[in-house]
Each structure stands twice: as structure tokens, then as C-alpha cells.
Amino acid sequence: MLVVELDGKPTLGRLLPGVAVQQLSASAALAEYLDTHGLSRVTRRLASRGIIDVVATASPGIDDIVVLGKIKQLERSGLYDLVVVDGPAAGHAITFLLAAKSLLSSVRGGPIHTQATDVAEMLADPTRCQVVLVTLPEATPVNEAVETAYALEERVGVHLAPVVVNAVDSGPGLPADEAPEGSPMRLAAEFRNARRAVHETECIRLGDELALPQLVLPIVAGSQLTAESIDALADEWAPR
Amino acid sequence: MSAAAGHTPSPSSGPATGATPDTAPGATPDTAPGPAADTGPTLAHHLATAEVLVCCGSGGVGKTTSAAALGLEACRLGRRAVVVTIDPAKRLADALGVPGGLGNDPVQLQVPGDGQLWAPMLDTATTFDGLVRANAADAEQAERILANGFYRNVAGSLSGTQEYMAAERLHALHNDPRFDLVIVDTPPTRNALDFLDAPGTIAKFIDHPLFKLLMMPTRRGMKVLNLAAQPLLRTIGRVVGGDVLADAVAFFQAFAGMETGFRRRADEVTALLSSDVTRFVLVASPRADTIEEACYFASRLAASRLEVGAVVVNRCTPTFGPPPARRPRAAARAALYDNLLELRTNAGVEREQAAALLQATGVPAGTHTTWVPTLPGDVHTLDALATIRGLLFD
Ligand SMILES: Nc1ncnc2c1ncn2[C@@H]1O[C@H](COP(=O)(O)OP(=O)(O)OP(=O)(O)O)[C@@H](O)[C@H]1O
Ligand SMILES: [Mg+2]
């Protein structure tokens, strides 16, 4: 299998020793695309001075489509059973995945049109591609996940896999009133109960508003995830 | 995103009524002793002396919440403050008790204090349109640009535009005699640095070779006539399909004459950002990625000789005082003891790791750091915001 990271600082390599990780950046992909399509002389002269930006701005989504095109190429290469893409944040995810459809209606013919057709095909086929939404058990992220889910289904037409709720603190209610009011044990229990109640309420609300199975990951204490904590999280989902 | 806030039933809509989980007793836990001595100016000092405060940090760390809490404190101190917020969920507007949400024009909020607190919501497209109108030679030029497809893409979706407009807005509000303090909540960006680079966004286009190519001095009133003859444009058109650049070319032509005004304005904004009346408040959570981003930002500020104000590490695991000497025997009380100890251990580890990360990179030694615990509930009522204010300043 292959893991693809989009833009940003590379972090997954450190967390996934032994797993193939590839970086894809929109601007690099677009530069490469223009290069292989006969703009090499021009881009060499102008790339550093922003011709890429002008093209990307003149035709919104074109940088997204070349990235999606690369992902499709990896999927079609036959080298991997599974390609996992660490996608953009909720707000940008819709525009990102919508790029194929938007470009199909605005650009007629040419290599970009072909590219967009292929990508749209991949996105629409649930045996080839599914989207895993990831959210947190808090009000704003849950609202965003619900909106994103509807937008993806209605506007992009992509199949939604189970939704992941990350960093959930779950556990039985603590008998806070066993300790005297205002005591450290009492306050700590009240705090924990309140946080767990928020998490539970939000998971239930997510289930009510979004008819998708949920996969829950427990919260990991500390500042930093390590390869070991990722392994432990993966075990949560391992068939028992 | 904003449209969605309306159709999702939210307990936070409308004014806060009575006690909510946000302000349950115990919402103000003690904070563990910090390992580093913060010798630099405190947040309170910056709040009292700055004319511009910019809250930056990674997504979701609490920039909007901090900006609002700073606003409450400013009002308490008698300052005439305006908070420019970019809160897509409109929860802040709800929390501040603004019926119908915030608009592009500042409205005065009913909050306690001798000062005033005002808040507009940043509307990127409207702000950009205003900038075009202000710099256009005449209404006709302005309309030509505003109607252009390429311009709409720049104003609506180009990454960096929102940051640029936030910077532009802060400049305008800084010159507005109604206010003596501007607090800016920066947009959720993948990269907090976009805000610093913001004024460069438009320069990137007006310094563009394509722009220069098109603006080559020709006889009066005659721009480049035969666009299709430009080999560059022809090639690009062939590769990306159709005449996607036609709008871009039209935009550059329509823009002619305005670049000086835009560049001067961008320079003024940069000057304000780098003057010592502006302080940056770096907001992070105790998670490594958010601290690394804050540190990287701090090193960039230092490199440009900008003022690194203070650091806020928000959403820390709270601690609640020392545990009893021994673990109780009864199962129920033992569970409470274990929970207290678990939170205390987690808080300690988190604090130590976060402090080490802060020291390891970027942030100048001695920069004042305020540690704010996670509250029991969301911060979307005025009461909860007041609690955060207290945690930041009292
Ligand atoms: N100390 C805290 N305790 C509990 N909840 C908090 C705390 N600080 C912030 N929150 C909550 O965390 C969420 C994110 O906070 P906020 O919107 O201020 O972050 P932000 O940095 O502005 O996010 P964005 O990058 O998306 O603009 C909000 O729902 C807020 O209520
Ligand atoms: Mg915000």
C-alpha cells in the first residue's frame, strides 16, 4: 500500500516506518504538468516568477486536478492494493474534490479535459475510491463534518466510507459526589464527566445527523504522537 | 460554511441563559508550575500598550476565542477596542450576543467595562472590492475590474487573499478615530505565515512578467493589440485548454494605473505590521504540531525584526490540586482518586513536553507564556469567554 501526503510539512514518514509515503504538492504537480505538455521552455523562464500562479488563478481547480490526476495514476499503476491520501482540511476538501466536475464544465477539450474526465470517473466509482471523513467530538468539527458529508455526496457524488471520530474520551461516569464539594477529586471528576458528556453528545448528534457508521479512536495523552501510539491506535480497529 | 450554522440547531444561539456547562464550578482549575521563567512583557502589558494585537496560530487552537477574550479585557481596561474576527461558524457572534451575526461594518457590543468593544466580521470580497474602488481612476475602471472573472477568482478564492484583506482591514481600522486598539483574529490557515506575507499577494500579480508584458509602453490608449499573437499566451491556452487566460489578460489591462496605489497601500500595511505598536500573540495548543508552527512563526518574526509579543498555550489538560495522601479503599472513591492522578500525570507530561518544544525552537527565551486549561464545555457564551479572559489575565 501507499500513503500520499498533500502539501505541508512531511510528518507521516516518521509515524509510519516501513510504509511507502509519497509527497504531492499542487504547485510542483502543476509545474511538472505544464512542463511535460510543451511549456518547458516557457516555464523555465517564468516559473519562479509566478506564471504558475496566474494559470492556477485564471483556471481555479487546475492545480487540484493535476494532483488528483497523479493520484489516479498511482491508483491505476497496479503497484498498490490501496492508496491512502491524507487530504486537505474540511473547507478545502469540497473544492478539491469538486475540481474535476467544475473543470469539465468550464474547459472544453484538451489534455486538462481528458484528465478531469478520468478523475471524475475514479471519484464516482465506489470500488475504486471512497472518502473517509475525520472529525473531533466537538460542536464545530461535527457541524463541519455533517456539511462536508452532504456536499460531497450531493455535489461530488463520491462514496462515503465510515466516518472517523478521533480523540474521543469515553468511559463510565465518575461518582463525583463521593468526594467533598470543591475537593480536587471532586473537581477532577466533574471536569472529566463534563468532557465525556460533550464527547458522547457530539458522537450521538453526529450519528443522528449523518447516517454513516462511526469508527472511534481514543484520545492519546501527551504532546506528540509516536510510531508506537499510531500502532496502538491501529490495533483499536484490528479484527479481534 | 456560514450558511450551515443556521440550519444546525445549536444550544449556543441567542443570549446565554443562566448556568451552562461552560461555567460549571471548577471551570477555573489551578495551573501547574511552569518550568521556564517568563521574564518578558506579559499579555496584560501588551494589551495596555499596543495599538494592534494579532492572534496567530494553527487551525482550531483558539485564535478566535483568544481574540474575543482580549477584547473583553481591553473593554474592562477602558480602551476603545475593535476585534476583527474571521469565525466561519458565527459562534462567536452568538457568544458576544450579536443578533443576526456580525457584518462588514463594526457594531458595538454590550460587554462590561468602561471602554468599548466593537466587532466587524471580515468579508474578504467586500473589502477587496472597496480597495479596488478606492484606487480606481473612475467608476468605469472599477466596474470593469469588479466584473472580471479573473478578479473574482483572486478576490474569492486565491490563497493569501483572505490574509491580505485581514491585513488591509486592520490598517483601515487602525486609522479609524473611533478605536485605539485593533485586535485581529487571523484566518485559519494551513500556514500562519501567510498572514505576514499577505501584503505581497497583490504585488505578486502586479510585478508579474505577464503584467509587464501587457503594459509595455505603446502609443497612448493602445495596449497590446494582438493578444493571440503572443506565443506565450498561445502555448498556455493550448495546454490548459481554451482561452482561460483571456480573463487574466483583461484583468491586467483593466488594472493598469492602479498598481501604484495598491503597492503603496501594501507598503503601508507592511510598515504597520512591523512597527512597534503592533504585537503578535502566538496561540498554540499543547500539541507538538501547533507549537512547532508557533515557533516557526516566531523565528520569522524575529528575522524581520518584528515584535514577538506573547505566547498563549490554550486547551491544556487542567489540574485540580494535589491528591490525598493515599488511595481510598472504597471502589467509588478510588475511581475518583485514579482520575485525579491520571489528569495530573497527563497535564504534567503535556506541560513538560510543550515547554521543552517552546524552548527548543524559535520563540525567544523569556517570551511570556500563558497556559490556559481546557474548559469543561465549548466556549460559545459570554460567560465562558469571561472565564477565558480571567484565565488569561487574573
Ligand atoms: N480553553 C478552551 N476550553 C474549551 N474549549 C475551547 C477552549 N478554547 C477554545 N475552545 C473551543 O475550541 C474550538 C476552537 O476554538 P476557536 O474557534 O477559537 O479556534 P480558532 O483557532 O479560531 O479556529 P480556526 O482556526 O478554525 O479559526 C471552539 O469550539 C472553542 O469553543
Ligand atoms: Mg477562528
XYZ file of C-alpha atoms and ligand atoms in Angstrom:
666
model
C 0.000 0.000 0.000
C 0.976 3.633 -0.423
C 0.305 6.715 1.684
C 0.142 10.080 -0.089
C 0.678 13.362 1.746
C -0.532 16.579 0.144
C 1.482 19.769 0.561
C 2.534 20.859 4.008
C 5.386 19.614 6.080
C 6.074 15.912 5.758
C 5.156 14.173 9.035
C 3.832 10.766 8.087
C 7.193 9.245 7.201
C 8.243 9.475 10.844
C 4.995 7.956 12.105
C 4.850 5.125 9.594
C 8.231 3.405 9.461
C 8.261 0.733 6.777
C 5.294 2.172 4.874
C 5.764 3.832 1.494
C 4.925 7.547 1.791
C 4.852 9.937 -1.146
C 4.553 13.736 -1.086
C 2.461 15.553 -3.669
C 2.425 19.313 -3.902
C -0.044 21.212 -6.050
C 2.393 23.790 -7.364
C 5.057 21.192 -8.153
C 2.486 18.972 -9.856
C 1.206 21.870 -11.953
C 4.715 22.944 -12.897
C 5.502 19.390 -13.936
C 2.282 19.174 -15.890
C 2.947 22.381 -17.833
C 6.477 21.193 -18.382
C 5.538 17.848 -19.902
C 2.933 19.488 -22.073
C 5.238 21.682 -24.042
C 5.671 24.665 -21.774
C 9.099 23.633 -20.590
C 10.906 26.485 -22.320
C 8.385 28.983 -21.040
C 8.151 27.632 -17.506
C 11.879 27.513 -17.106
C 11.894 31.204 -17.843
C 8.809 32.165 -15.870
C 8.016 29.538 -13.259
C 9.893 31.226 -10.498
C 8.135 34.451 -11.286
C 4.640 33.171 -10.862
C 3.243 32.101 -14.241
C 2.009 29.042 -12.348
C 0.024 31.291 -10.011
C -1.560 33.118 -12.889
C -2.582 29.900 -14.593
C -3.919 28.465 -11.333
C -5.874 31.635 -10.604
C -7.177 32.006 -14.142
C -8.482 28.478 -14.023
C -9.384 27.588 -10.442
C -9.085 23.902 -9.725
C -6.431 23.246 -12.319
C -3.793 22.636 -9.644
C -6.204 20.330 -7.812
C -6.903 18.390 -10.973
C -3.249 17.699 -11.665
C -2.840 16.425 -8.085
C -5.934 14.231 -8.413
C -4.614 13.125 -11.795
C -1.390 11.988 -10.147
C -3.353 10.087 -7.507
C -5.380 8.403 -10.247
C -2.144 7.470 -11.984
C -0.858 5.843 -8.769
C -4.155 4.018 -8.335
C -4.024 2.743 -11.914
C -0.349 1.772 -11.760
C -1.203 -1.650 -10.346
C 1.645 -1.295 -7.855
C -0.608 -0.871 -4.815
C -3.664 -2.605 -3.389
C -4.554 0.546 -1.533
C -3.611 4.216 -1.834
C -4.417 6.294 1.268
C -4.445 10.063 0.743
C -4.084 12.472 3.650
C -6.420 15.049 2.177
C -6.949 18.775 2.742
C -8.955 20.253 5.654
C -12.752 20.198 5.516
C -13.200 23.620 3.938
C -10.881 22.919 1.040
C -11.856 19.253 0.637
C -15.043 20.092 -1.213
C -13.370 22.436 -3.711
C -10.554 19.924 -4.091
C -12.816 17.001 -4.938
C -15.172 19.194 -6.957
C -12.343 20.341 -9.231
C -12.988 17.607 -11.799
C -16.669 18.484 -12.224
C -16.070 22.234 -12.321
C -13.343 21.954 -14.921
C -15.396 19.593 -17.068
C -17.984 22.324 -17.428
C -15.557 25.192 -17.961
C -12.798 23.674 -20.101
C -13.745 22.032 -23.379
C -11.250 19.638 -24.921
C -7.530 19.481 -24.437
C -5.427 17.451 -22.035
C -6.975 19.030 -18.907
C -10.417 17.948 -20.039
C -9.217 14.359 -20.503
C -7.566 14.450 -17.095
C -10.752 15.744 -15.442
C -12.863 13.049 -17.143
C -10.604 10.291 -15.813
C -10.592 11.751 -12.309
C -14.378 12.161 -12.258
C -14.698 8.519 -13.263
C -12.471 7.397 -10.406
C -14.331 9.533 -7.855
C -17.736 8.223 -8.927
C -16.764 4.550 -8.676
C -17.076 3.253 -5.090
C -14.981 0.187 -5.927
C -12.062 2.498 -6.743
C -12.413 5.417 -4.388
C -14.131 6.310 -1.116
C -13.830 9.270 1.206
C -13.178 8.841 4.926
C -14.300 11.926 6.846
C -12.415 12.517 10.072
C -13.782 14.704 12.847
C -13.485 15.511 16.548
C -16.248 15.019 19.136
C -16.930 18.766 19.465
C -19.667 21.008 18.160
C -17.855 22.902 15.386
C -15.981 19.936 13.872
C -19.159 17.833 13.919
C -21.146 20.583 12.173
C -18.397 20.857 9.584
C -18.262 17.102 9.047
C -22.028 16.925 8.506
C -21.981 19.775 5.999
C -18.971 18.351 4.212
C -20.606 14.930 4.002
C -23.732 16.305 2.353
C -21.750 18.491 -0.014
C -19.514 15.597 -1.047
C -22.426 13.265 -1.656
C -24.641 15.730 -3.449
C -22.143 17.819 -5.369
C -19.182 15.499 -5.910
C -21.075 12.216 -5.927
C -18.298 10.366 -4.152
C -18.987 7.380 -1.903
C -18.547 7.967 1.824
C -16.819 5.324 3.909
C -17.395 5.182 7.697
C -16.639 8.458 9.470
C -13.761 8.534 11.959
C -14.259 10.347 15.272
C -10.796 10.996 16.630
C -9.528 11.811 20.127
C -12.584 10.602 21.977
C -12.513 10.351 25.764
C -15.023 7.686 26.737
C -15.619 5.792 29.929
C -18.131 5.300 32.689
C -19.449 8.323 34.574
C -17.425 9.011 37.704
C -19.333 9.212 41.032
C -18.205 12.798 41.618
C -20.353 13.387 44.714
C -18.480 10.674 46.609
C -15.877 13.376 47.282
C -16.498 16.610 49.215
C -17.591 19.588 47.182
C -14.659 21.666 45.908
C -12.078 18.967 46.695
C -9.502 18.148 43.997
C -11.015 14.677 43.465
C -14.477 16.133 43.081
C -13.411 18.892 40.672
C -11.355 16.496 38.557
C -14.274 14.069 38.335
C -16.721 16.823 37.431
C -14.402 18.060 34.705
C -13.888 14.573 33.296
C -17.614 13.832 33.367
C -18.367 17.102 31.585
C -15.805 16.454 28.824
C -17.031 12.880 28.373
C -20.606 14.135 28.213
C -19.658 16.589 25.445
C -17.905 13.830 23.511
C -20.814 11.441 23.907
C -23.417 14.047 22.991
C -21.488 15.020 19.880
C -20.989 11.387 18.776
C -24.729 10.805 19.158
C -25.563 14.014 17.313
C -23.186 13.030 14.513
C -24.978 9.685 14.270
C -28.375 11.417 14.174
C -27.392 13.889 11.503
C -25.227 11.613 9.408
C -26.294 8.075 8.627
C -22.787 6.637 8.405
C -21.095 4.033 10.591
C -18.636 5.598 13.058
C -15.121 4.445 13.838
C -13.931 5.848 17.149
C -10.309 6.476 18.125
C -9.396 7.159 21.759
C -7.563 10.321 22.759
C -3.793 9.919 23.246
C -2.266 11.846 26.148
C 0.862 13.956 25.702
C 2.068 16.418 23.106
C 3.236 14.204 20.356
C 2.133 11.089 18.541
C 4.797 8.460 18.006
C 5.040 5.479 15.697
C 4.118 3.338 18.733
C 0.974 5.319 19.537
C -0.085 5.075 15.874
C 0.387 1.295 16.100
C -1.724 1.206 19.251
C -4.456 3.265 17.530
C -4.394 0.917 14.541
C -4.884 -2.032 16.907
C -8.159 -0.457 18.030
C -9.543 -1.330 14.643
C -7.845 -4.675 14.198
C -10.309 -7.552 13.923
C -10.450 -9.346 17.268
C -19.628 27.395 5.976
C -21.680 30.256 7.342
C -24.947 29.147 5.828
C -24.657 25.869 7.640
C -24.501 27.439 11.063
C -28.113 28.425 10.615
C -29.608 25.031 9.933
C -27.801 23.221 12.690
C -29.730 23.553 15.915
C -27.220 24.884 18.381
C -27.703 25.423 22.075
C -25.426 28.429 21.792
C -27.759 30.534 19.647
C -29.203 33.502 21.398
C -28.118 35.093 24.624
C -26.745 32.907 27.363
C -29.352 31.859 29.859
C -28.265 31.135 33.383
C -25.721 28.497 34.234
C -24.322 26.450 31.368
C -21.796 23.634 31.470
C -19.226 26.202 30.301
C -19.193 27.886 33.636
C -19.786 24.932 35.911
C -17.952 25.179 39.227
C -14.410 24.004 38.816
C -14.025 25.691 35.462
C -11.047 27.536 36.859
C -8.569 24.857 37.801
C -5.161 25.620 39.197
C -2.266 25.606 36.773
C 0.824 23.501 37.265
C 4.016 25.430 37.978
C 5.855 26.272 34.759
C 9.414 25.150 34.276
C 10.598 28.298 32.496
C 10.772 31.795 33.965
C 8.855 34.165 31.703
C 10.719 37.390 32.095
C 9.328 39.170 29.036
C 6.396 41.597 28.973
C 3.101 39.968 29.931
C 0.000 39.714 27.844
C -1.529 42.329 30.132
C 1.328 44.719 29.345
C 0.809 44.272 25.608
C -2.914 44.715 25.973
C -2.388 48.005 27.771
C 0.248 49.427 25.414
C -0.262 48.030 21.910
C -2.350 49.625 19.166
C -2.605 46.422 17.180
C -2.701 42.869 18.534
C -2.611 39.996 16.062
C -3.609 36.491 17.186
C -1.985 33.846 15.005
C -1.675 30.097 15.156
C -2.735 26.802 13.629
C -6.341 25.854 12.915
C -8.613 25.247 15.873
C -6.175 26.239 18.625
C -8.350 29.083 19.885
C -7.379 32.230 17.942
C -10.941 33.478 17.700
C -11.615 32.663 21.331
C -8.421 34.423 22.457
C -9.114 37.472 20.314
C -12.568 37.797 21.867
C -11.197 37.349 25.394
C -8.562 40.029 24.710
C -11.391 42.279 23.576
C -13.265 41.761 26.846
C -10.152 42.662 28.838
C -9.495 45.742 26.703
C -13.005 46.977 27.372
C -12.546 46.347 31.089
C -9.385 48.462 30.960
C -11.289 51.312 29.362
C -9.834 51.007 25.885
C -11.834 51.533 22.728
C -11.165 48.223 21.063
C -12.305 46.604 17.857
C -11.945 42.872 17.231
C -11.770 41.843 13.583
C -12.915 38.268 13.520
C -12.958 35.570 10.924
C -15.166 32.992 12.544
C -16.895 30.912 9.904
C -19.149 29.201 12.419
C -20.581 32.537 13.634
C -20.479 31.046 17.129
C -18.500 33.984 18.339
C -21.153 36.403 17.179
C -23.636 34.292 19.116
C -21.416 34.282 22.183
C -20.968 38.040 22.028
C -24.707 38.405 21.796
C -24.920 39.957 18.356
C -28.313 39.128 16.896
C -28.059 38.104 13.263
C -24.284 37.807 13.404
C -21.580 40.308 12.586
C -21.449 42.351 9.408
C -18.705 44.057 7.457
C -19.277 47.275 9.437
C -18.300 47.243 13.115
C -21.132 47.040 15.658
C -20.724 47.927 19.305
C -21.125 45.019 21.703
C -22.771 45.126 25.094
C -19.978 43.927 27.344
C -18.923 45.028 30.833
C -16.251 47.721 31.258
C -15.520 51.434 30.954
C -14.233 51.073 27.432
C -15.921 49.970 24.254
C -15.807 46.772 22.295
C -16.679 46.766 18.621
C -16.635 43.927 16.166
C -16.957 43.614 12.411
C -16.761 40.341 10.569
C -14.178 40.244 7.818
C -15.845 39.984 4.438
C -12.971 39.345 2.081
C -14.722 40.056 -1.194
C -16.369 43.285 0.018
C -13.075 44.547 1.435
C -11.232 43.799 -1.782
C -13.957 45.469 -3.856
C -13.630 48.543 -1.635
C -9.891 48.623 -2.228
C -10.419 48.478 -5.985
C -13.000 51.292 -5.853
C -10.695 53.426 -3.723
C -7.813 53.045 -6.140
C -9.615 53.170 -9.464
C -9.271 56.287 -11.561
C -13.018 56.349 -12.142
C -16.157 54.287 -11.605
C -15.873 52.833 -15.068
C -12.443 51.323 -14.365
C -13.674 49.951 -11.034
C -16.682 48.265 -12.624
C -14.578 46.755 -15.400
C -12.348 45.123 -12.795
C -15.122 44.062 -10.425
C -16.927 42.267 -13.244
C -13.821 40.460 -14.464
C -13.727 36.682 -13.948
C -10.045 36.560 -13.086
C -10.525 39.286 -10.489
C -13.412 37.369 -8.917
C -11.153 34.329 -8.631
C -8.468 36.424 -6.956
C -10.939 38.082 -4.587
C -12.888 34.947 -3.802
C -10.564 32.041 -3.599
C -6.910 32.822 -4.104
C -4.971 31.582 -1.127
C -3.489 34.564 0.638
C -6.283 36.958 -0.315
C -8.146 36.472 2.944
C -4.956 37.142 4.891
C -4.240 40.170 2.742
C -7.710 41.562 3.338
C -7.388 40.939 7.082
C -4.175 42.996 6.984
C -5.837 45.661 4.866
C -8.801 45.829 7.216
C -6.576 46.167 10.255
C -4.804 49.080 8.624
C -8.095 50.848 7.919
C -9.370 50.283 11.461
C -6.075 51.431 12.943
C -6.622 54.793 11.240
C -10.247 54.948 12.372
C -10.544 57.547 15.166
C -13.260 55.524 16.912
C -10.729 52.926 18.053
C -7.455 52.931 19.947
C -6.814 49.189 19.817
C -7.329 46.777 16.931
C -7.354 43.078 17.780
C -7.079 40.770 14.794
C -8.156 37.159 14.653
C -6.277 35.720 11.675
C -7.907 33.259 9.276
C -7.462 29.558 9.802
C -4.560 28.912 7.509
C -2.530 25.845 6.911
C 0.371 28.141 7.448
C 0.223 31.051 9.858
C 2.951 32.758 7.863
C 0.552 33.583 5.093
C -0.569 36.486 7.216
C 2.885 38.054 7.274
C 3.328 37.552 3.567
C -0.153 38.835 2.866
C 0.658 42.281 1.509
C 2.889 40.569 -1.045
C -0.082 38.789 -2.585
C -1.119 41.574 -4.877
C 2.473 42.547 -5.620
C 2.928 39.034 -6.923
C 0.468 39.877 -9.646
C 1.390 43.428 -10.447
C 5.073 42.581 -10.571
C 4.237 39.676 -12.807
C 6.061 39.433 -16.143
C 2.735 38.886 -17.855
C 1.507 42.183 -16.481
C 4.697 43.940 -17.557
C 4.483 42.323 -20.964
C 0.966 43.599 -21.450
C 1.684 47.023 -20.069
C 4.595 47.699 -22.341
C 4.506 51.327 -23.289
C 2.634 51.611 -26.535
C 1.079 54.573 -28.196
C -1.459 56.354 -25.996
C -4.605 54.352 -25.410
C -3.303 51.402 -27.287
C -2.380 48.389 -25.229
C -1.114 45.185 -26.702
C -3.419 44.727 -29.623
C -2.838 41.275 -30.899
C -3.021 39.102 -27.815
C -3.433 35.902 -29.743
C -0.121 36.621 -31.388
C 1.686 36.338 -28.071
C 3.373 32.965 -28.327
C 3.334 32.571 -24.561
C -0.425 33.003 -24.307
C -0.992 30.732 -27.285
C 1.042 27.939 -25.739
C -0.621 28.252 -22.358
C -4.040 28.281 -23.993
C -3.201 25.106 -25.880
C -2.008 23.314 -22.742
C -4.647 24.274 -20.221
C -7.454 24.286 -22.750
C -9.470 27.105 -24.250
C -8.823 30.720 -23.534
C -8.579 30.517 -19.765
C -6.126 33.365 -19.817
C -8.421 35.782 -21.619
C -9.903 36.999 -18.335
C -6.444 37.268 -16.785
C -5.247 39.419 -19.667
C -8.344 41.586 -19.455
C -7.765 41.936 -15.718
C -4.177 43.047 -16.125
C -5.243 45.566 -18.730
C -8.062 46.929 -16.616
C -5.737 47.146 -13.647
C -3.316 49.492 -15.421
C -2.679 52.663 -13.480
C -3.846 51.226 -10.173
C -0.714 49.316 -9.326
C 0.991 52.293 -7.710
C -1.885 52.816 -5.302
C -2.045 49.142 -4.461
C 1.692 48.890 -3.937
C 1.750 51.973 -1.709
C -1.080 50.564 0.370
C 0.669 47.185 0.698
C 3.800 49.023 1.856
C 1.794 50.943 4.475
C 0.261 47.732 5.765
C 3.694 46.121 5.991
C 5.012 49.175 7.820
C 2.184 48.988 10.355
C 2.727 45.260 10.896
C 6.405 45.872 11.565
C 6.036 48.981 13.715
C 6.334 48.587 17.472
C 2.679 49.456 18.093
C 1.878 46.020 16.669
C 2.383 42.892 18.778
C 1.819 39.306 17.764
C 0.161 36.889 20.150
C 1.088 33.359 19.181
C -1.682 30.930 20.058
C -0.967 27.209 20.247
C -2.290 24.113 21.934
C -0.037 21.732 23.848
C 0.197 19.545 20.721
C 3.578 19.455 19.050
C 2.439 20.465 15.569
C 0.760 23.654 16.771
C 3.759 24.621 18.894
C 6.158 23.972 16.047
C 4.084 26.250 13.875
C 4.099 28.980 16.525
C 7.856 28.627 16.913
C 8.436 28.804 13.187
C 6.299 31.923 13.081
C 8.277 33.423 15.950
C 11.553 32.841 14.152
C 10.154 34.518 11.049
C 9.046 37.496 13.135
C 12.482 37.730 14.699
C 14.147 37.564 11.292
C 12.086 40.561 10.165
C 12.824 42.298 13.479
C 9.148 42.206 14.384
C 7.771 42.270 17.881
C 7.041 38.772 19.254
C 4.515 39.658 21.915
C 3.465 36.710 23.999
C 2.520 33.069 23.710
C -0.797 31.517 24.726
C -0.930 27.744 25.053
C -4.647 27.039 25.072
C -6.610 23.881 25.785
C -4.154 22.371 28.250
C -5.209 19.453 30.422
C -6.301 21.104 33.688
C -5.049 20.085 37.120
C -7.091 20.369 40.288
C -4.722 20.372 43.233
C -2.840 17.612 44.985
C -4.338 14.159 45.507
C -4.989 12.783 49.011
C -2.015 11.075 50.666
C -3.245 7.580 49.957
C -5.584 5.896 47.500
C -9.013 5.395 49.083
C -10.124 1.783 49.655
C -13.748 2.155 48.579
C -14.042 1.468 44.849
C -16.048 4.612 44.083
C -13.606 6.979 45.748
C -10.658 5.040 44.346
C -12.001 5.746 40.855
C -12.055 9.481 41.689
C -8.508 9.272 43.009
C -7.308 7.465 39.867
C -8.974 10.057 37.657
C -7.369 12.951 39.532
C -3.980 11.289 39.280
C -4.419 10.467 35.591
C -5.284 14.078 34.719
C -2.401 15.307 36.847
C 0.084 12.972 35.180
C -1.191 13.824 31.706
C -1.070 17.540 32.477
C 2.487 17.247 33.782
C 3.784 15.297 30.786
C 1.981 17.578 28.365
C 3.279 20.711 30.063
C 6.845 19.468 30.183
C 6.851 18.406 26.546
C 5.173 21.606 25.408
C 7.569 23.814 27.397
C 10.561 21.908 26.010
C 9.253 22.358 22.492
C 8.718 26.069 23.047
C 12.278 26.465 24.277
C 13.848 24.247 21.638
C 12.872 26.437 18.693
C 12.052 29.884 17.532
C 10.392 31.609 20.452
C 12.901 33.969 22.095
C 13.926 32.963 25.598
C 11.812 34.676 28.242
C 8.804 35.307 25.996
C 5.841 35.358 28.326
C 3.670 32.261 28.069
C 0.142 31.935 29.427
C -1.213 28.420 29.890
C -4.984 28.161 29.535
C -6.760 24.952 30.536
C -9.480 23.259 28.546
C -12.888 24.249 29.890
C -15.485 21.598 30.657
C -17.551 22.710 27.655
C -17.248 24.697 24.417
C -16.539 28.420 24.633
C -19.568 29.892 22.982
C -21.254 32.021 25.592
C -20.264 35.370 27.023
C -19.846 33.707 30.424
C -17.406 31.160 29.038
C -15.481 33.904 27.240
C -15.309 35.831 30.510
C -13.850 32.730 32.129
C -11.135 32.567 29.450
C -10.472 36.273 29.985
C -9.984 35.587 33.678
C -7.628 32.703 32.962
C -5.565 34.912 30.663
C -5.336 37.960 32.920
C -6.309 37.406 36.552
N -9.849 26.719 26.644
C -10.816 26.107 25.962
N -11.567 25.145 26.543
C -12.544 24.512 25.851
N -12.850 24.767 24.603
C -12.143 25.706 23.949
C -11.094 26.434 24.595
N -10.577 27.327 23.708
C -11.271 27.156 22.571
N -12.220 26.201 22.710
C -13.153 25.719 21.687
O -12.368 25.184 20.632
C -12.958 25.482 19.378
C -11.940 26.213 18.512
O -11.688 27.498 19.065
P -11.542 28.779 18.122
O -12.671 28.836 17.159
O -11.286 29.937 18.993
O -10.209 28.365 17.376
P -9.536 29.076 16.113
O -8.070 28.970 16.297
O -10.108 30.425 15.902
O -10.027 28.076 14.998
P -9.937 28.320 13.399
O -8.512 28.099 13.045
O -10.844 27.238 12.867
O -10.415 29.722 13.163
C -14.205 26.299 19.667
O -15.325 25.459 19.621
C -13.988 26.819 21.072
O -15.209 26.976 21.729
Mg -11.058 31.268 14.171
